[in-house]
Amino acid sequence: MSEPIRVKNLDPTLRDEVAELLQGYDFSNCLTCGMCTAGCVYSDLHADQDPRKFVRKVVLGMREEAENDPFIWNCTMCNRCTVECPMGVNINALTRAFRGKVAKPPGFLQVIADDHIRTGNQMGVEQIDYDETLEWIEEMMQEDLKDPTYKIPIDVPNADFFFGFNAREIKHYPADLQSILNVFHAAKLNFTISSRRWDATNICLFTGKNDEFDAISRPLFEEAERLNSKEIIVTECGHAFRSTRVFARDYWNGKQFPVRHIVELYADLIKDGTLKLDKTRNTIPVTLHDPCNMVRKEGIVEPQRYVLSNTVMDFREMFPNKMYNICCGAGGGAGAVAETKAMRMVKAKPKVDQLVATGAKIGCIPCHNCMDQFVDMNRHYKLGMKMMHLTALIEVALGLVDEEKQFSH
């Protein structure tokens, strides 16, 4: 039986304190109806996953209970609860605010933030390693393109766009960056990447440390301003995309840059005929995951579907999808909290059921953070699927890579 709530133990200042963190957010919007909990696919999968209870603790002033609630770090901040809320209570923002009150986030979250501030990227890649990786990719492309003069456009002024990517694409998955550069080359795009600050991710989107969030993203925008790019395009990473969008909206006061996800760019290139795809080259059934930061929070819903419909022969939707998609289970920085790995696989089960129901053999995952989770769940649940970024499928449709080779890679 639950302990009774005693009025003498309530702290009426908590509500105002959190409201100030959220710039005047009004908790009185909450009707205690429970639609948030009903919308959370994880509320029945494990303990301490009830958004309604957490909101009520804050509203009532149950300071100790709220600040020590496991919900704060169990929540993937996917915002599925807010979609269901008739009053639009933003529980993602509330959760982030409470995370920001913690001295040190759990797992490797603070290590990642510290490495990013120190080195300019979340993986702690040193400058010499960055330079050598780009040189290696350039040499590979020169060989593949049979063009010894090909150069990766680095620090090019006045380009159409500045390309920001994920440090994983340098440290662990340089082939993914090469795939993107292959598509950019095929489209003859005028773009640049920076020799200095290139990682568009920002782990403080999840830790709630606003001063560190600013310290991490500001140099990226300063680079785009230095190079006088027209806009910023962000790689297939929902976390990097939303971080960059949020910084542009709420922090940056320099030259204004439109911030777009790479799938939006791909859609435009297909529509205007710049990218000429032959979808008959992609015959294997494909399904699409909707990353929460990209789709539900930033509203990028249709471009990836347009691209897929022009890239593959057999595109199968998961249900529910789009704004009502089910989180993969690794959002909110869960992938960097070691003790949650077993819980991540528990949370993966609803998404696994969706994947299996489609009968697809390929999962198209336009997000690096989600990709890591899908690779883990594919192995854990023995699905026998291939998880691929959208760019890899475009490479096949362009005739740059054979489907069988890409699928088996």
Coordinates of C-alpha atoms in Angstrom, one line a residue:
M1 CA 0.0 0.0 0.0
S2 CA 1.3 3.5 -0.9
E3 CA 2.4 5.9 1.8
P4 CA -0.2 8.7 2.4
I5 CA 0.6 12.2 1.1
R6 CA 1.0 14.5 4.0
V7 CA 0.4 18.2 3.4
K8 CA 3.1 19.2 5.9
N9 CA 5.7 17.5 3.8
L10 CA 4.7 19.4 0.5
D11 CA 6.9 22.1 -0.9
P12 CA 4.8 24.7 -2.7
T13 CA 8.0 26.4 -4.1
L14 CA 8.8 23.4 -6.3
R15 CA 6.2 24.2 -8.9
D16 CA 7.4 27.8 -9.4
E17 CA 11.0 26.6 -9.4
V18 CA 10.4 24.2 -12.2
A19 CA 8.1 26.6 -14.0
E20 CA 11.0 29.1 -14.1
L21 CA 13.3 26.5 -15.6
L22 CA 10.7 25.9 -18.3
Q23 CA 10.3 29.7 -18.8
G24 CA 6.9 30.0 -17.2
Y25 CA 5.4 26.6 -18.0
D26 CA 1.9 26.3 -16.5
F27 CA 1.4 22.9 -14.7
S28 CA -2.2 23.8 -14.1
N29 CA -2.9 22.5 -17.6
C30 CA -2.7 19.0 -16.3
L31 CA -6.1 17.4 -15.9
T32 CA -4.8 14.2 -14.2
C33 CA -6.7 12.3 -16.8
G34 CA -4.0 9.7 -17.4
M35 CA -3.9 10.0 -21.2
C36 CA -0.1 10.4 -20.9
T37 CA 0.3 7.1 -19.1
A38 CA -2.1 5.4 -21.5
G39 CA 0.0 6.7 -24.4
C40 CA 3.3 5.5 -23.0
V41 CA 4.0 2.1 -24.4
Y42 CA 6.5 1.4 -21.6
S43 CA 4.2 2.1 -18.6
D44 CA 3.2 -1.6 -18.4
L45 CA 6.7 -3.0 -19.2
H46 CA 8.6 -2.0 -16.1
A47 CA 8.2 -0.1 -12.8
D48 CA 8.6 3.6 -12.3
Q49 CA 7.2 4.5 -15.8
D50 CA 4.1 6.5 -15.1
P51 CA 4.2 10.1 -16.4
R52 CA 1.0 11.1 -14.7
K53 CA 2.4 10.2 -11.3
F54 CA 5.5 12.2 -12.0
V55 CA 3.6 15.3 -13.1
R56 CA 1.4 15.1 -10.0
K57 CA 4.5 14.9 -7.7
V58 CA 5.7 18.1 -9.2
V59 CA 2.4 19.9 -9.1
L60 CA 1.8 18.9 -5.5
G61 CA 5.2 19.9 -4.4
M62 CA 6.5 16.5 -3.5
R63 CA 10.1 17.6 -3.9
E64 CA 12.0 14.7 -2.5
E65 CA 9.8 12.1 -4.3
A66 CA 10.0 14.0 -7.6
E67 CA 13.8 14.6 -7.5
N68 CA 14.5 11.0 -6.7
D69 CA 11.9 9.4 -9.0
P70 CA 13.5 6.7 -11.3
F71 CA 11.1 7.9 -13.9
I72 CA 13.4 10.9 -14.7
W73 CA 16.1 8.6 -16.2
N74 CA 13.8 5.7 -17.2
C75 CA 11.9 8.0 -19.5
T76 CA 13.2 8.0 -23.1
M77 CA 11.8 11.6 -23.6
C78 CA 10.1 10.4 -26.7
N79 CA 7.1 12.7 -26.1
R80 CA 4.5 10.0 -27.1
C81 CA 2.7 11.0 -23.9
T82 CA 2.4 14.6 -24.9
V83 CA 0.9 13.6 -28.3
E84 CA -1.9 12.0 -26.4
C85 CA -2.3 14.8 -23.8
P86 CA -5.5 16.8 -24.5
M87 CA -3.8 19.9 -22.9
G88 CA -0.4 19.5 -24.5
V89 CA 1.6 19.1 -21.3
N90 CA 5.2 18.7 -22.4
I91 CA 6.5 16.0 -20.2
N92 CA 9.7 15.7 -22.3
A93 CA 10.6 19.3 -21.3
L94 CA 9.6 18.6 -17.6
T95 CA 11.8 15.5 -17.5
R96 CA 14.8 17.4 -19.0
A97 CA 14.4 20.2 -16.5
F98 CA 14.6 17.7 -13.6
R99 CA 17.6 16.0 -15.2
G100 CA 19.3 19.4 -15.3
K101 CA 18.9 19.7 -11.5
V102 CA 21.1 16.6 -11.0
A103 CA 24.8 17.2 -10.1
K104 CA 26.1 14.4 -12.3
P105 CA 24.0 12.4 -14.8
P106 CA 24.2 8.6 -14.7
G107 CA 26.3 6.4 -16.9
F108 CA 28.6 8.0 -19.5
L109 CA 26.4 11.0 -20.2
Q110 CA 28.6 13.5 -18.5
V111 CA 31.8 11.9 -19.9
I112 CA 30.4 12.4 -23.4
A113 CA 29.5 16.1 -22.6
D114 CA 33.0 16.7 -21.2
D115 CA 34.7 15.0 -24.2
H116 CA 32.6 17.1 -26.6
I117 CA 33.6 20.4 -24.9
R118 CA 37.3 19.3 -24.7
T119 CA 37.7 18.0 -28.3
G120 CA 34.8 19.4 -30.2
N121 CA 33.0 16.1 -30.7
Q122 CA 31.2 13.6 -28.5
M123 CA 33.5 10.6 -29.3
G124 CA 36.7 12.4 -28.2
V125 CA 38.2 12.1 -31.7
E126 CA 41.4 14.1 -31.8
Q127 CA 42.2 16.4 -34.7
I128 CA 44.9 14.2 -36.2
D129 CA 42.5 11.2 -36.3
Y130 CA 39.8 13.3 -37.9
D131 CA 42.2 14.5 -40.6
E132 CA 43.5 11.0 -41.3
T133 CA 40.0 9.6 -41.5
L134 CA 39.0 12.2 -44.1
E135 CA 42.1 11.5 -46.0
W136 CA 41.3 7.7 -46.0
I137 CA 37.7 8.4 -47.2
E138 CA 39.0 10.7 -49.9
E139 CA 41.4 8.1 -51.2
M140 CA 38.7 5.5 -51.2
M141 CA 36.4 7.8 -53.2
Q142 CA 39.2 8.7 -55.6
E143 CA 39.6 4.9 -56.3
D144 CA 35.9 4.2 -56.5
L145 CA 35.1 7.2 -58.7
K146 CA 38.3 6.6 -60.8
D147 CA 39.0 10.2 -60.3
P148 CA 42.4 11.0 -58.6
T149 CA 41.5 14.7 -58.4
Y150 CA 38.4 14.3 -56.2
K151 CA 38.6 16.3 -53.0
I152 CA 36.3 16.4 -50.0
P153 CA 35.2 20.1 -49.8
I154 CA 36.7 21.3 -46.5
D155 CA 36.3 24.9 -45.4
V156 CA 34.8 26.1 -48.6
P157 CA 33.4 29.6 -48.2
N158 CA 29.9 30.6 -49.5
A159 CA 28.7 27.1 -50.0
D160 CA 25.0 26.2 -50.4
F161 CA 25.1 24.3 -47.2
F162 CA 27.3 23.4 -44.2
F163 CA 27.2 19.7 -43.5
G164 CA 27.1 18.7 -39.8
F165 CA 27.4 15.0 -39.0
N166 CA 27.7 12.6 -36.1
A167 CA 31.1 11.7 -34.6
R168 CA 30.2 8.0 -35.0
E169 CA 30.6 8.6 -38.7
I170 CA 34.3 9.4 -38.1
K171 CA 35.2 7.1 -35.3
H172 CA 33.1 3.9 -35.9
Y173 CA 31.3 4.2 -39.3
P174 CA 33.4 6.1 -41.8
A175 CA 31.7 4.0 -44.6
D176 CA 28.4 5.8 -43.7
L177 CA 30.1 9.2 -44.2
Q178 CA 31.5 8.0 -47.5
S179 CA 28.0 6.9 -48.6
I180 CA 26.7 10.4 -48.0
L181 CA 29.6 12.0 -49.8
N182 CA 29.0 9.6 -52.7
V183 CA 25.4 10.8 -53.0
F184 CA 26.5 14.4 -52.7
H185 CA 29.0 13.9 -55.5
A186 CA 26.4 12.2 -57.7
A187 CA 24.2 15.3 -57.2
K188 CA 27.1 17.7 -57.8
L189 CA 26.2 19.6 -54.7
N190 CA 28.0 22.8 -53.5
F191 CA 28.6 22.1 -49.8
T192 CA 31.3 22.2 -47.2
I193 CA 32.4 20.5 -44.0
S194 CA 34.5 22.1 -41.4
S195 CA 38.1 21.2 -40.6
R196 CA 37.4 22.4 -37.0
R197 CA 33.9 21.8 -35.7
W198 CA 31.8 19.2 -37.5
D199 CA 29.9 17.1 -34.9
A200 CA 26.2 18.2 -34.8
T201 CA 25.3 16.1 -31.8
N202 CA 24.8 17.5 -28.3
I203 CA 24.2 15.0 -25.4
C204 CA 23.1 17.9 -23.2
L205 CA 19.8 17.8 -25.1
F206 CA 19.2 14.8 -22.7
T207 CA 21.1 15.9 -19.6
G208 CA 19.4 19.3 -19.2
K209 CA 22.6 21.2 -18.6
N210 CA 21.8 24.3 -20.6
D211 CA 25.2 26.0 -20.2
E212 CA 26.9 22.9 -21.5
F213 CA 24.4 22.6 -24.3
D214 CA 25.4 26.2 -25.4
A215 CA 29.1 25.5 -25.1
I216 CA 28.8 22.4 -27.3
S217 CA 26.7 23.7 -30.1
R218 CA 27.8 27.3 -30.4
P219 CA 31.2 26.5 -32.1
L220 CA 29.4 24.6 -34.9
F221 CA 27.3 27.7 -35.7
E222 CA 30.3 29.9 -35.5
E223 CA 32.0 27.7 -38.1
A224 CA 28.9 27.9 -40.4
E225 CA 29.0 31.7 -39.9
R226 CA 32.7 31.9 -40.6
L227 CA 32.3 30.0 -43.8
N228 CA 29.2 32.0 -44.7
S229 CA 27.1 29.0 -45.6
K230 CA 23.5 29.5 -46.7
E231 CA 22.0 26.7 -44.5
I232 CA 23.0 23.8 -42.3
I233 CA 22.1 20.2 -43.3
V234 CA 22.3 17.6 -40.6
T235 CA 23.1 13.9 -41.1
E236 CA 20.8 10.9 -40.5
C237 CA 20.7 11.5 -36.7
G238 CA 17.5 12.6 -35.0
H239 CA 19.4 13.7 -31.9
A240 CA 21.9 15.8 -33.9
F241 CA 19.1 17.3 -36.0
R242 CA 17.0 18.3 -33.0
S243 CA 20.0 19.6 -31.1
T244 CA 20.9 21.9 -34.0
R245 CA 17.4 23.0 -34.5
V246 CA 16.9 23.8 -30.8
F247 CA 20.1 25.8 -30.7
A248 CA 19.2 27.7 -33.8
R249 CA 15.8 28.6 -32.3
D250 CA 16.6 29.3 -28.6
Y251 CA 20.3 30.1 -28.3
W252 CA 21.9 31.4 -31.5
N253 CA 21.9 35.2 -32.1
G254 CA 24.3 35.4 -35.1
K255 CA 23.6 34.9 -38.8
Q256 CA 20.4 33.0 -39.1
F257 CA 20.7 29.5 -40.8
P258 CA 17.8 27.3 -41.9
V259 CA 18.5 23.9 -40.3
R260 CA 17.3 20.9 -42.3
H261 CA 17.5 17.1 -42.0
I262 CA 19.4 15.4 -44.8
V263 CA 16.2 13.5 -45.8
E264 CA 14.6 16.9 -46.6
L265 CA 17.5 17.6 -48.9
Y266 CA 17.2 14.2 -50.6
A267 CA 13.5 14.8 -51.2
D268 CA 14.1 18.1 -52.9
L269 CA 16.9 16.6 -55.0
I270 CA 14.6 13.8 -56.2
K271 CA 11.7 16.2 -56.9
D272 CA 13.8 18.5 -59.1
G273 CA 15.4 15.7 -60.9
T274 CA 18.9 16.2 -59.6
L275 CA 19.0 12.7 -58.2
K276 CA 17.8 10.2 -60.8
L277 CA 16.9 7.0 -59.0
D278 CA 15.9 3.6 -60.3
K279 CA 13.9 1.9 -57.5
T280 CA 13.8 -1.4 -59.3
R281 CA 17.4 -1.8 -58.1
N282 CA 16.0 -2.1 -54.5
T283 CA 13.8 -5.2 -54.5
I284 CA 14.0 -6.4 -50.9
P285 CA 11.0 -5.4 -48.7
V286 CA 11.8 -2.3 -46.5
T287 CA 10.1 -0.8 -43.5
L288 CA 10.7 2.6 -42.0
H289 CA 11.4 3.7 -38.4
D290 CA 10.3 7.2 -37.3
P291 CA 12.9 8.6 -34.9
C292 CA 11.2 10.6 -32.2
N293 CA 13.5 13.6 -32.2
M294 CA 13.1 13.9 -36.0
V295 CA 9.5 13.1 -36.5
R296 CA 7.4 13.7 -33.4
K297 CA 9.4 16.6 -32.0
E298 CA 10.5 18.3 -35.2
G299 CA 7.7 17.4 -37.6
I300 CA 9.9 15.8 -40.3
V301 CA 7.3 13.2 -41.4
E302 CA 6.8 13.0 -45.1
P303 CA 10.2 13.6 -46.8
Q304 CA 11.6 10.3 -45.8
R305 CA 8.5 8.5 -47.1
Y306 CA 8.7 10.4 -50.4
V307 CA 12.4 9.4 -50.7
L308 CA 11.7 5.7 -49.9
S309 CA 8.7 5.5 -52.3
N310 CA 11.2 6.6 -55.1
T311 CA 14.0 4.4 -53.8
V312 CA 12.6 1.0 -53.1
M313 CA 10.1 -1.3 -54.8
D314 CA 8.4 -2.7 -51.6
F315 CA 8.0 -0.1 -48.8
R316 CA 6.0 -1.4 -45.9
E317 CA 4.8 0.9 -43.1
M318 CA 4.9 -0.1 -39.4
F319 CA 1.7 0.7 -37.4
P320 CA 1.3 3.0 -35.6
N321 CA 3.7 5.4 -37.4
K322 CA 4.5 9.0 -38.0
M323 CA 3.5 11.2 -35.0
Y324 CA 2.2 8.1 -33.2
N325 CA 5.3 6.0 -33.8
I326 CA 6.6 3.8 -31.0
C327 CA 10.0 4.9 -29.6
C328 CA 12.8 2.3 -30.2
G329 CA 13.6 2.3 -26.5
A330 CA 17.0 4.0 -26.6
G331 CA 16.0 7.7 -26.6
G332 CA 16.8 10.3 -24.0
G333 CA 20.4 9.2 -23.8
A334 CA 19.5 5.6 -22.6
G335 CA 22.2 4.2 -24.9
A336 CA 24.9 6.0 -22.8
V337 CA 23.6 4.7 -19.4
A338 CA 25.2 1.2 -19.1
E339 CA 22.9 -0.1 -16.4
T340 CA 19.9 0.4 -18.7
K341 CA 21.1 -2.0 -21.4
A342 CA 18.9 -4.8 -20.2
M343 CA 16.0 -2.4 -19.9
R344 CA 16.6 -1.2 -23.4
M345 CA 16.0 -4.7 -24.7
V346 CA 12.8 -4.9 -22.7
K347 CA 11.7 -1.6 -24.2
A348 CA 12.6 -2.8 -27.6
K349 CA 9.9 -5.5 -27.6
P350 CA 7.0 -3.3 -28.9
K351 CA 9.2 -2.1 -31.8
V352 CA 10.4 -5.7 -32.5
D353 CA 6.7 -6.8 -32.7
Q354 CA 6.1 -4.0 -35.3
L355 CA 9.1 -5.0 -37.3
V356 CA 8.1 -8.7 -37.4
A357 CA 4.5 -7.8 -38.4
T358 CA 5.7 -6.0 -41.6
G359 CA 7.6 -9.1 -42.9
A360 CA 10.3 -6.7 -44.1
K361 CA 13.9 -7.8 -44.5
I362 CA 15.4 -4.3 -44.2
G363 CA 14.8 -1.7 -41.5
C364 CA 15.4 1.8 -42.8
I365 CA 16.7 3.7 -39.7
P366 CA 17.4 7.4 -40.5
C367 CA 19.1 8.0 -37.1
H368 CA 22.4 6.9 -35.7
N369 CA 21.2 6.7 -32.1
C370 CA 18.2 4.6 -33.1
M371 CA 20.5 2.5 -35.4
D372 CA 22.6 1.4 -32.5
Q373 CA 19.4 0.2 -30.7
F374 CA 18.1 -1.6 -33.8
V375 CA 21.3 -3.4 -34.3
D376 CA 21.2 -4.5 -30.7
M377 CA 17.6 -5.6 -30.8
N378 CA 18.2 -7.4 -34.2
R379 CA 20.9 -9.4 -32.5
H380 CA 19.1 -9.9 -29.1
Y381 CA 15.8 -11.1 -30.7
K382 CA 17.4 -12.9 -33.6
L383 CA 15.4 -11.1 -36.2
G384 CA 17.7 -11.8 -39.1
M385 CA 17.0 -8.4 -40.6
K386 CA 19.4 -5.8 -42.1
M387 CA 19.3 -2.3 -40.6
M388 CA 20.3 0.4 -43.0
H389 CA 20.4 4.2 -43.3
L390 CA 18.3 5.8 -46.0
T391 CA 21.5 7.0 -47.8
A392 CA 22.6 3.3 -48.3
L393 CA 19.4 2.6 -50.1
I394 CA 19.8 5.7 -52.3
E395 CA 23.3 4.5 -53.2
V396 CA 21.7 1.3 -54.6
A397 CA 19.0 3.2 -56.5
L398 CA 21.7 5.4 -58.1
G399 CA 23.6 2.3 -59.3
L400 CA 26.6 3.2 -57.1
V401 CA 26.4 0.0 -55.1
D402 CA 24.9 -3.4 -56.0
E403 CA 21.8 -4.4 -53.9
E404 CA 23.1 -7.8 -52.9
K405 CA 26.5 -6.3 -51.9
Q406 CA 24.8 -3.6 -49.8
F407 CA 22.4 -6.0 -48.1
S408 CA 25.2 -8.5 -47.2
H409 CA 27.7 -5.9 -46.1

